[in-house]
Amino acid sequence: MSEAVARLEHEPLRNIVLLKHIEAFRDHVSVAQLSTGRNTATLVLLDTSASAYDRETYPEAAFAALISSDDPGLTRRLIGSLPRQRHIVFKLANDADRDVVAEQFPLRRATSFLSFTAGEPADFSADEKVSITNSAPDTMLDLFESQGHSREWLCPLLSSGHAFTCVLEENREPRSVCLAFQNHRQIWEVGGVVTPAQHRGQGLASRVVRSSLAELQRRRLVPRYQVNEDNLPSIRLATSVGLRQFLRLTHFRTW
């Protein structure tokens, strides 16, 4: 596992989804890696029962398979040992891997997620009215849970310093919130962006996101912002604050 992670870390942004899954589900993933010369292929196989997102989105799937590969031949060898009798959701970042997997599995596209990071040069400014903290009251936790970030997952991260929250308040009521949390080492994800319906359309979300990016920049961390391909407002937000897309991860069902 450690050797496989070390190879993935040579290109951390390209491989961030695999690294994040290994970090978050270490007891529920298996990792296979093949190398020839400078080319490497890595397969991370996740037991979907450990992932709240996969349990809800792909209840039929027994496994989620994530692949990062430099060579179609290595990809072909990696997937040869995958179970054929169980449903698998593949999460793939390029057409070459998709084409190889499609030789052996019937694929049906489900959705895709876009990942953004800071452009060059990056220069973010914090909003003086946005509070940055390692705690979250119930009102904020309720908002984060509406975005799929449970208390049980978030609170330990906050208390350990592996996450922080940004909130824009008025009369102690959150108008807009977001959080940043560690994906892997220096790469931290900005997510959980929520503005209650009655306060939308005022540019509040961009203020909390910019502040989170400024804090990550101050800490010399690398930001990652992930959004579903259908979430056009969130995509516009990412580009408006100066982020650039670096990855598209497409999900494919095998049933």
Short mmCIF file of N, CA and C in Angstrom, two decimals, residues 139-255:
data_model
loop_
_atom_site.label_atom_id
_atom_site.label_comp_id
_atom_site.label_asym_id
_atom_site.label_seq_id
_atom_site.Cartn_x
_atom_site.Cartn_y
_atom_site.Cartn_z
N THR A 139 -26.56 24.85 13.80
CA THR A 139 -27.15 25.48 12.62
C THR A 139 -26.26 25.26 11.39
N MET A 140 -24.95 25.33 11.58
CA MET A 140 -24.03 25.08 10.47
C MET A 140 -23.98 23.60 10.12
N LEU A 141 -23.96 22.76 11.14
CA LEU A 141 -23.91 21.32 10.88
C LEU A 141 -25.13 20.86 10.10
N ASP A 142 -26.28 21.46 10.39
CA ASP A 142 -27.49 21.13 9.63
C ASP A 142 -27.31 21.46 8.15
N LEU A 143 -26.70 22.61 7.88
CA LEU A 143 -26.48 23.01 6.49
C LEU A 143 -25.49 22.07 5.80
N PHE A 144 -24.42 21.71 6.49
CA PHE A 144 -23.45 20.79 5.90
C PHE A 144 -24.06 19.42 5.65
N GLU A 145 -24.91 18.98 6.57
CA GLU A 145 -25.55 17.68 6.37
C GLU A 145 -26.47 17.69 5.16
N SER A 146 -27.04 18.84 4.84
CA SER A 146 -27.89 18.94 3.65
C SER A 146 -27.08 18.72 2.38
N GLN A 147 -25.75 18.86 2.47
CA GLN A 147 -24.86 18.62 1.34
C GLN A 147 -24.16 17.26 1.43
N GLY A 148 -24.61 16.42 2.36
CA GLY A 148 -24.07 15.07 2.47
C GLY A 148 -22.87 14.93 3.39
N HIS A 149 -22.56 15.99 4.17
CA HIS A 149 -21.43 15.94 5.09
C HIS A 149 -21.96 15.72 6.51
N SER A 150 -21.91 14.50 6.98
CA SER A 150 -22.53 14.16 8.25
C SER A 150 -21.73 14.70 9.44
N ARG A 151 -22.44 14.90 10.56
CA ARG A 151 -21.78 15.31 11.80
C ARG A 151 -20.70 14.31 12.21
N GLU A 152 -21.03 13.02 12.09
CA GLU A 152 -20.12 11.97 12.54
C GLU A 152 -18.80 12.01 11.77
N TRP A 153 -18.86 12.44 10.53
CA TRP A 153 -17.65 12.55 9.72
C TRP A 153 -16.93 13.87 9.96
N LEU A 154 -17.69 14.97 10.03
CA LEU A 154 -17.09 16.30 10.07
C LEU A 154 -16.52 16.67 11.43
N CYS A 155 -17.23 16.40 12.50
CA CYS A 155 -16.79 16.87 13.82
C CYS A 155 -15.40 16.35 14.21
N PRO A 156 -15.08 15.07 14.00
CA PRO A 156 -13.71 14.63 14.31
C PRO A 156 -12.65 15.33 13.47
N LEU A 157 -12.97 15.63 12.21
CA LEU A 157 -12.01 16.36 11.37
C LEU A 157 -11.75 17.76 11.92
N LEU A 158 -12.81 18.43 12.33
CA LEU A 158 -12.66 19.78 12.88
C LEU A 158 -11.83 19.75 14.16
N SER A 159 -12.14 18.82 15.04
CA SER A 159 -11.45 18.78 16.33
C SER A 159 -9.98 18.39 16.18
N SER A 160 -9.65 17.66 15.10
CA SER A 160 -8.26 17.23 14.89
C SER A 160 -7.46 18.22 14.07
N GLY A 161 -8.12 19.28 13.57
CA GLY A 161 -7.42 20.27 12.77
C GLY A 161 -7.29 19.92 11.30
N HIS A 162 -8.01 18.88 10.87
CA HIS A 162 -7.95 18.46 9.47
C HIS A 162 -9.11 19.04 8.66
N ALA A 163 -9.77 20.04 9.21
CA ALA A 163 -10.84 20.74 8.50
C ALA A 163 -11.07 22.08 9.18
N PHE A 164 -11.65 23.02 8.44
CA PHE A 164 -12.12 24.26 9.04
C PHE A 164 -13.36 24.72 8.29
N THR A 165 -14.11 25.59 8.94
CA THR A 165 -15.35 26.09 8.34
C THR A 165 -15.23 27.60 8.10
N CYS A 166 -15.99 28.06 7.12
CA CYS A 166 -16.11 29.48 6.83
C CYS A 166 -17.59 29.84 6.87
N VAL A 167 -17.91 30.91 7.56
CA VAL A 167 -19.32 31.28 7.69
C VAL A 167 -19.47 32.79 7.61
N LEU A 168 -20.49 33.19 6.91
CA LEU A 168 -20.89 34.60 6.84
C LEU A 168 -22.22 34.69 7.58
N GLU A 169 -22.21 35.42 8.71
CA GLU A 169 -23.38 35.47 9.58
C GLU A 169 -23.97 36.87 9.66
N GLU A 170 -25.24 36.89 10.05
CA GLU A 170 -25.91 38.14 10.39
C GLU A 170 -26.89 37.82 11.52
N ASN A 171 -26.75 38.55 12.62
CA ASN A 171 -27.57 38.28 13.80
C ASN A 171 -27.45 36.82 14.24
N ARG A 172 -26.20 36.31 14.17
CA ARG A 172 -25.87 34.93 14.57
C ARG A 172 -26.57 33.87 13.72
N GLU A 173 -27.08 34.27 12.59
CA GLU A 173 -27.71 33.32 11.67
C GLU A 173 -26.80 33.17 10.44
N PRO A 174 -26.41 31.92 10.08
CA PRO A 174 -25.55 31.74 8.92
C PRO A 174 -26.27 32.10 7.62
N ARG A 175 -25.64 33.00 6.87
CA ARG A 175 -26.17 33.38 5.56
C ARG A 175 -25.56 32.52 4.45
N SER A 176 -24.30 32.14 4.64
CA SER A 176 -23.63 31.26 3.68
C SER A 176 -22.47 30.58 4.40
N VAL A 177 -22.23 29.32 4.07
CA VAL A 177 -21.16 28.55 4.73
C VAL A 177 -20.43 27.69 3.70
N CYS A 178 -19.22 27.33 4.03
CA CYS A 178 -18.50 26.28 3.31
C CYS A 178 -17.48 25.69 4.26
N LEU A 179 -16.86 24.61 3.86
CA LEU A 179 -15.83 24.00 4.69
C LEU A 179 -14.66 23.59 3.80
N ALA A 180 -13.53 23.43 4.41
CA ALA A 180 -12.35 22.89 3.73
C ALA A 180 -11.82 21.74 4.58
N PHE A 181 -11.46 20.66 3.91
CA PHE A 181 -11.00 19.48 4.66
C PHE A 181 -9.91 18.78 3.86
N GLN A 182 -9.09 18.06 4.56
CA GLN A 182 -7.93 17.42 3.96
C GLN A 182 -8.36 16.21 3.13
N ASN A 183 -7.92 16.19 1.87
CA ASN A 183 -8.07 15.00 1.03
C ASN A 183 -6.88 14.08 1.21
N HIS A 184 -5.69 14.64 0.97
CA HIS A 184 -4.45 13.88 1.12
C HIS A 184 -3.29 14.85 1.25
N ARG A 185 -2.60 14.80 2.37
CA ARG A 185 -1.44 15.63 2.63
C ARG A 185 -1.74 17.10 2.35
N GLN A 186 -1.12 17.69 1.32
CA GLN A 186 -1.24 19.13 1.09
C GLN A 186 -2.49 19.52 0.31
N ILE A 187 -3.24 18.55 -0.16
CA ILE A 187 -4.42 18.84 -0.98
C ILE A 187 -5.66 18.83 -0.09
N TRP A 188 -6.33 19.97 -0.04
CA TRP A 188 -7.53 20.14 0.76
C TRP A 188 -8.70 20.50 -0.15
N GLU A 189 -9.84 19.90 0.14
CA GLU A 189 -11.04 20.12 -0.67
C GLU A 189 -11.93 21.19 -0.05
N VAL A 190 -12.43 22.08 -0.87
CA VAL A 190 -13.43 23.06 -0.47
C VAL A 190 -14.79 22.52 -0.88
N GLY A 191 -15.69 22.37 0.07
CA GLY A 191 -17.00 21.80 -0.23
C GLY A 191 -18.04 22.28 0.77
N GLY A 192 -19.18 21.60 0.76
CA GLY A 192 -20.25 21.95 1.69
C GLY A 192 -20.72 23.38 1.54
N VAL A 193 -20.66 23.91 0.32
CA VAL A 193 -21.07 25.30 0.10
C VAL A 193 -22.60 25.38 0.11
N VAL A 194 -23.13 26.12 1.10
CA VAL A 194 -24.59 26.23 1.24
C VAL A 194 -24.97 27.67 1.56
N THR A 195 -25.92 28.17 0.81
CA THR A 195 -26.57 29.45 1.12
C THR A 195 -28.06 29.18 1.22
N PRO A 196 -28.68 29.38 2.38
CA PRO A 196 -30.13 29.16 2.47
C PRO A 196 -30.88 29.91 1.37
N ALA A 197 -31.97 29.32 0.91
CA ALA A 197 -32.67 29.82 -0.27
C ALA A 197 -33.00 31.31 -0.19
N GLN A 198 -33.39 31.76 1.00
CA GLN A 198 -33.82 33.16 1.14
C GLN A 198 -32.68 34.15 1.00
N HIS A 199 -31.43 33.66 1.02
CA HIS A 199 -30.28 34.57 0.94
C HIS A 199 -29.48 34.41 -0.36
N ARG A 200 -30.00 33.63 -1.29
CA ARG A 200 -29.27 33.40 -2.53
C ARG A 200 -29.39 34.59 -3.48
N GLY A 201 -28.49 34.60 -4.45
CA GLY A 201 -28.51 35.65 -5.45
C GLY A 201 -27.81 36.93 -5.02
N GLN A 202 -27.06 36.88 -3.91
CA GLN A 202 -26.38 38.07 -3.40
C GLN A 202 -24.86 37.94 -3.44
N GLY A 203 -24.37 36.84 -4.04
CA GLY A 203 -22.93 36.63 -4.12
C GLY A 203 -22.30 36.19 -2.82
N LEU A 204 -23.10 35.68 -1.89
CA LEU A 204 -22.56 35.30 -0.58
C LEU A 204 -21.68 34.06 -0.66
N ALA A 205 -22.07 33.10 -1.50
CA ALA A 205 -21.29 31.87 -1.60
C ALA A 205 -19.87 32.15 -2.08
N SER A 206 -19.73 33.05 -3.04
CA SER A 206 -18.39 33.36 -3.54
C SER A 206 -17.52 33.98 -2.45
N ARG A 207 -18.14 34.70 -1.52
CA ARG A 207 -17.38 35.34 -0.45
C ARG A 207 -16.80 34.30 0.51
N VAL A 208 -17.60 33.29 0.87
CA VAL A 208 -17.08 32.27 1.79
C VAL A 208 -16.08 31.36 1.08
N VAL A 209 -16.32 31.08 -0.21
CA VAL A 209 -15.38 30.24 -0.95
C VAL A 209 -14.05 30.96 -1.13
N ARG A 210 -14.09 32.25 -1.49
CA ARG A 210 -12.85 33.02 -1.62
C ARG A 210 -12.08 33.05 -0.30
N SER A 211 -12.80 33.17 0.80
CA SER A 211 -12.13 33.21 2.10
C SER A 211 -11.48 31.88 2.43
N SER A 212 -12.14 30.78 2.07
CA SER A 212 -11.54 29.46 2.31
C SER A 212 -10.29 29.29 1.46
N LEU A 213 -10.35 29.76 0.21
CA LEU A 213 -9.18 29.67 -0.67
C LEU A 213 -8.04 30.54 -0.15
N ALA A 214 -8.36 31.71 0.38
CA ALA A 214 -7.33 32.58 0.94
C ALA A 214 -6.67 31.92 2.15
N GLU A 215 -7.46 31.24 2.98
CA GLU A 215 -6.91 30.56 4.14
C GLU A 215 -6.01 29.40 3.71
N LEU A 216 -6.44 28.64 2.71
CA LEU A 216 -5.60 27.55 2.21
C LEU A 216 -4.31 28.10 1.62
N GLN A 217 -4.41 29.21 0.91
CA GLN A 217 -3.21 29.84 0.36
C GLN A 217 -2.27 30.30 1.47
N ARG A 218 -2.85 30.85 2.54
CA ARG A 218 -2.03 31.29 3.67
C ARG A 218 -1.29 30.12 4.30
N ARG A 219 -1.94 28.97 4.32
CA ARG A 219 -1.32 27.77 4.91
C ARG A 219 -0.44 27.03 3.91
N ARG A 220 -0.35 27.53 2.69
CA ARG A 220 0.44 26.91 1.63
C ARG A 220 -0.07 25.51 1.30
N LEU A 221 -1.40 25.39 1.25
CA LEU A 221 -2.05 24.15 0.88
C LEU A 221 -2.63 24.28 -0.53
N VAL A 222 -2.87 23.15 -1.16
CA VAL A 222 -3.38 23.11 -2.54
C VAL A 222 -4.89 22.89 -2.49
N PRO A 223 -5.68 23.82 -3.07
CA PRO A 223 -7.13 23.67 -3.02
C PRO A 223 -7.66 22.73 -4.10
N ARG A 224 -8.73 22.06 -3.75
CA ARG A 224 -9.49 21.27 -4.72
C ARG A 224 -10.97 21.56 -4.51
N TYR A 225 -11.66 21.79 -5.59
CA TYR A 225 -13.10 22.10 -5.55
C TYR A 225 -13.77 21.12 -6.50
N GLN A 226 -14.67 20.29 -5.98
CA GLN A 226 -15.31 19.25 -6.79
C GLN A 226 -16.80 19.56 -6.94
N VAL A 227 -17.31 19.34 -8.15
CA VAL A 227 -18.71 19.65 -8.41
C VAL A 227 -19.26 18.68 -9.44
N ASN A 228 -20.52 18.29 -9.27
CA ASN A 228 -21.18 17.45 -10.27
C ASN A 228 -21.36 18.22 -11.56
N GLU A 229 -21.28 17.53 -12.68
CA GLU A 229 -21.36 18.17 -13.99
C GLU A 229 -22.67 18.91 -14.22
N ASP A 230 -23.73 18.53 -13.50
CA ASP A 230 -25.04 19.17 -13.68
C ASP A 230 -25.21 20.43 -12.84
N ASN A 231 -24.29 20.67 -11.92
CA ASN A 231 -24.43 21.81 -11.01
C ASN A 231 -23.81 23.05 -11.64
N LEU A 232 -24.53 23.63 -12.58
CA LEU A 232 -23.99 24.77 -13.33
C LEU A 232 -23.70 25.98 -12.44
N PRO A 233 -24.56 26.32 -11.45
CA PRO A 233 -24.22 27.45 -10.59
C PRO A 233 -22.89 27.26 -9.85
N SER A 234 -22.63 26.03 -9.41
CA SER A 234 -21.38 25.77 -8.69
C SER A 234 -20.18 25.82 -9.62
N ILE A 235 -20.37 25.37 -10.85
CA ILE A 235 -19.29 25.46 -11.84
C ILE A 235 -18.98 26.93 -12.14
N ARG A 236 -20.03 27.74 -12.30
CA ARG A 236 -19.81 29.17 -12.54
C ARG A 236 -19.11 29.82 -11.36
N LEU A 237 -19.47 29.39 -10.14
CA LEU A 237 -18.81 29.91 -8.95
C LEU A 237 -17.32 29.60 -8.97
N ALA A 238 -16.99 28.36 -9.31
CA ALA A 238 -15.59 27.96 -9.32
C ALA A 238 -14.77 28.81 -10.29
N THR A 239 -15.29 29.00 -11.48
CA THR A 239 -14.54 29.79 -12.46
C THR A 239 -14.51 31.27 -12.09
N SER A 240 -15.59 31.76 -11.47
CA SER A 240 -15.65 33.19 -11.14
C SER A 240 -14.65 33.58 -10.06
N VAL A 241 -14.28 32.63 -9.18
CA VAL A 241 -13.32 32.96 -8.12
C VAL A 241 -11.89 32.67 -8.55
N GLY A 242 -11.70 32.23 -9.79
CA GLY A 242 -10.35 32.06 -10.31
C GLY A 242 -9.81 30.65 -10.29
N LEU A 243 -10.70 29.65 -10.20
CA LEU A 243 -10.25 28.27 -10.23
C LEU A 243 -10.27 27.73 -11.66
N ARG A 244 -9.44 26.72 -11.90
CA ARG A 244 -9.39 26.11 -13.23
C ARG A 244 -9.65 24.60 -13.10
N GLN A 245 -10.31 24.04 -14.09
CA GLN A 245 -10.59 22.60 -14.07
C GLN A 245 -9.33 21.82 -14.41
N PHE A 246 -9.08 20.75 -13.64
CA PHE A 246 -7.93 19.91 -13.94
C PHE A 246 -8.29 18.44 -14.09
N LEU A 247 -9.55 18.07 -13.79
CA LEU A 247 -9.92 16.65 -13.82
C LEU A 247 -11.41 16.51 -14.05
N ARG A 248 -11.77 15.51 -14.85
CA ARG A 248 -13.16 15.08 -14.97
C ARG A 248 -13.19 13.58 -14.67
N LEU A 249 -13.94 13.19 -13.66
CA LEU A 249 -14.05 11.79 -13.26
C LEU A 249 -15.45 11.31 -13.62
N THR A 250 -15.53 10.37 -14.54
CA THR A 250 -16.83 9.89 -15.03
C THR A 250 -17.15 8.53 -14.41
N HIS A 251 -18.39 8.38 -13.95
CA HIS A 251 -18.86 7.15 -13.35
C HIS A 251 -19.61 6.31 -14.40
N PHE A 252 -19.32 5.01 -14.40
CA PHE A 252 -19.98 4.08 -15.31
C PHE A 252 -20.53 2.90 -14.53
N ARG A 253 -21.79 2.57 -14.75
CA ARG A 253 -22.40 1.38 -14.17
C ARG A 253 -22.08 0.17 -15.06
N THR A 254 -22.13 -1.02 -14.47
CA THR A 254 -21.96 -2.24 -15.24
C THR A 254 -23.24 -3.06 -15.27
N TRP A 255 -24.36 -2.41 -14.97
CA TRP A 255 -25.64 -3.12 -14.96
C TRP A 255 -26.73 -2.24 -15.56
#
